[in-house]
């Protein structure tokens, strides 16, 4: 899971860099509005890439899942104000 998320993140960020470099490297010579549009699209990619990279997978353990240690889980539940079932 982690490898797929990491690969997706790097592909998206690579596309972002490619858009920026191509927009101001050679697209601006033909059309400045298109270059600006490419930069606007590139500006939106990093937050989406961060969401893709930090998405929880079905097999990922999350921060509030029980750890398996009953004493530790009880202590954390008490701190969080949760009632034990």
PDB file of C-alpha atoms in Angstrom:
ATOM      1  CA  UNK A   1       0.000   0.000   0.000  1.00  0.00           C
ATOM      2  CA  UNK A   2       2.695   2.452   0.994  1.00  0.00           C
ATOM      3  CA  UNK A   3       4.649   1.887  -2.223  1.00  0.00           C
ATOM      4  CA  UNK A   4       1.575   2.592  -4.362  1.00  0.00           C
ATOM      5  CA  UNK A   5       0.783   5.801  -2.464  1.00  0.00           C
ATOM      6  CA  UNK A   6       4.409   6.914  -2.671  1.00  0.00           C
ATOM      7  CA  UNK A   7       4.525   6.182  -6.401  1.00  0.00           C
ATOM      8  CA  UNK A   8       1.319   8.148  -6.960  1.00  0.00           C
ATOM      9  CA  UNK A   9       2.706  11.068  -4.967  1.00  0.00           C
ATOM     10  CA  UNK A  10       5.939  11.171  -6.961  1.00  0.00           C
ATOM     11  CA  UNK A  11       4.101  10.908 -10.293  1.00  0.00           C
ATOM     12  CA  UNK A  12       1.843  13.806  -9.348  1.00  0.00           C
ATOM     13  CA  UNK A  13       4.703  15.953  -8.084  1.00  0.00           C
ATOM     14  CA  UNK A  14       6.757  15.096 -11.174  1.00  0.00           C
ATOM     15  CA  UNK A  15       3.841  16.250 -13.316  1.00  0.00           C
ATOM     16  CA  UNK A  16       3.669  19.443 -11.283  1.00  0.00           C
ATOM     17  CA  UNK A  17       7.342  20.195 -11.863  1.00  0.00           C
ATOM     18  CA  UNK A  18       6.991  19.314 -15.550  1.00  0.00           C
ATOM     19  CA  UNK A  19       4.077  21.751 -15.897  1.00  0.00           C
ATOM     20  CA  UNK A  20       6.000  24.588 -14.228  1.00  0.00           C
ATOM     21  CA  UNK A  21       9.194  24.042 -16.185  1.00  0.00           C
ATOM     22  CA  UNK A  22       7.484  23.620 -19.541  1.00  0.00           C
ATOM     23  CA  UNK A  23       5.135  26.564 -18.920  1.00  0.00           C
ATOM     24  CA  UNK A  24       7.913  29.043 -18.332  1.00  0.00           C
ATOM     25  CA  UNK A  25      10.598  27.298 -20.396  1.00  0.00           C
ATOM     26  CA  UNK A  26       8.908  27.274 -23.777  1.00  0.00           C
ATOM     27  CA  UNK A  27       5.085  27.532 -23.679  1.00  0.00           C
ATOM     28  CA  UNK A  28       5.291  31.204 -22.684  1.00  0.00           C
ATOM     29  CA  UNK A  29       6.997  31.918 -26.000  1.00  0.00           C
ATOM     30  CA  UNK A  30       3.765  31.029 -27.816  1.00  0.00           C
ATOM     31  CA  UNK A  31       1.095  31.934 -25.290  1.00  0.00           C
ATOM     32  CA  UNK A  32       1.469  33.563 -21.881  1.00  0.00           C
ATOM     33  CA  UNK A  33      -2.173  32.882 -20.863  1.00  0.00           C
ATOM     34  CA  UNK A  34      -1.675  29.161 -21.529  1.00  0.00           C
ATOM     35  CA  UNK A  35       1.526  29.225 -19.466  1.00  0.00           C
ATOM     36  CA  UNK A  36      -0.314  30.924 -16.607  1.00  0.00           C
ATOM     37  CA  UNK A  37      -3.099  28.338 -16.878  1.00  0.00           C
ATOM     38  CA  UNK A  38      -0.548  25.543 -16.704  1.00  0.00           C
ATOM     39  CA  UNK A  39       0.886  27.094 -13.545  1.00  0.00           C
ATOM     40  CA  UNK A  40      -2.584  27.335 -11.999  1.00  0.00           C
ATOM     41  CA  UNK A  41      -3.116  23.630 -12.688  1.00  0.00           C
ATOM     42  CA  UNK A  42       0.331  22.878 -11.255  1.00  0.00           C
ATOM     43  CA  UNK A  43      -0.556  24.911  -8.160  1.00  0.00           C
ATOM     44  CA  UNK A  44      -3.523  22.625  -7.419  1.00  0.00           C
ATOM     45  CA  UNK A  45      -1.558  19.374  -7.726  1.00  0.00           C
ATOM     46  CA  UNK A  46       0.562  19.453  -4.481  1.00  0.00           C
ATOM     47  CA  UNK A  47      -2.386  19.463  -2.030  1.00  0.00           C
ATOM     48  CA  UNK A  48      -4.030  16.622  -3.955  1.00  0.00           C
ATOM     49  CA  UNK A  49      -0.721  14.723  -3.993  1.00  0.00           C
ATOM     50  CA  UNK A  50      -0.449  15.151  -0.212  1.00  0.00           C
ATOM     51  CA  UNK A  51      -3.967  13.743   0.215  1.00  0.00           C
ATOM     52  CA  UNK A  52      -3.081  10.766  -1.992  1.00  0.00           C
ATOM     53  CA  UNK A  53       0.134  10.109  -0.070  1.00  0.00           C
ATOM     54  CA  UNK A  54      -1.535  10.342   3.361  1.00  0.00           C
ATOM     55  CA  UNK A  55      -4.689   8.403   2.539  1.00  0.00           C
ATOM     56  CA  UNK A  56      -5.427   5.567   4.928  1.00  0.00           C
ATOM     57  CA  UNK A  57      -5.419   2.175   3.290  1.00  0.00           C
ATOM     58  CA  UNK A  58      -7.699  -0.687   4.318  1.00  0.00           C
ATOM     59  CA  UNK A  59      -4.811  -2.543   5.996  1.00  0.00           C
ATOM     60  CA  UNK A  60      -3.257   0.494   7.683  1.00  0.00           C
ATOM     61  CA  UNK A  61      -3.432   0.806  11.447  1.00  0.00           C
ATOM     62  CA  UNK A  62      -4.761   4.186  12.446  1.00  0.00           C
ATOM     63  CA  UNK A  63      -3.854   6.297  15.473  1.00  0.00           C
ATOM     64  CA  UNK A  64      -7.013   5.489  17.465  1.00  0.00           C
ATOM     65  CA  UNK A  65      -7.053   1.724  16.873  1.00  0.00           C
ATOM     66  CA  UNK A  66      -6.304  -0.422  19.903  1.00  0.00           C
ATOM     67  CA  UNK A  67      -2.637  -1.260  20.242  1.00  0.00           C
ATOM     68  CA  UNK A  68      -3.194  -4.726  21.682  1.00  0.00           C
ATOM     69  CA  UNK A  69      -1.828  -3.816  25.110  1.00  0.00           C
ATOM     70  CA  UNK A  70      -4.912  -3.640  27.393  1.00  0.00           C
ATOM     71  CA  UNK A  71      -3.233  -1.488  30.034  1.00  0.00           C
ATOM     72  CA  UNK A  72      -1.966   1.013  27.463  1.00  0.00           C
ATOM     73  CA  UNK A  73      -5.330   1.110  25.658  1.00  0.00           C
ATOM     74  CA  UNK A  74      -7.127   1.700  28.965  1.00  0.00           C
ATOM     75  CA  UNK A  75      -4.739   4.533  29.845  1.00  0.00           C
ATOM     76  CA  UNK A  76      -5.176   6.240  26.455  1.00  0.00           C
ATOM     77  CA  UNK A  77      -8.961   5.827  26.599  1.00  0.00           C
ATOM     78  CA  UNK A  78      -8.967   7.449  30.029  1.00  0.00           C
ATOM     79  CA  UNK A  79      -6.923  10.390  28.713  1.00  0.00           C
ATOM     80  CA  UNK A  80      -9.216  10.770  25.689  1.00  0.00           C
ATOM     81  CA  UNK A  81     -12.317  10.596  27.866  1.00  0.00           C
ATOM     82  CA  UNK A  82     -13.606   7.437  26.202  1.00  0.00           C
ATOM     83  CA  UNK A  83     -15.602   4.850  28.080  1.00  0.00           C
ATOM     84  CA  UNK A  84     -14.398   1.257  27.943  1.00  0.00           C
ATOM     85  CA  UNK A  85     -16.816  -1.185  26.360  1.00  0.00           C
TER      86      UNK A  85
END
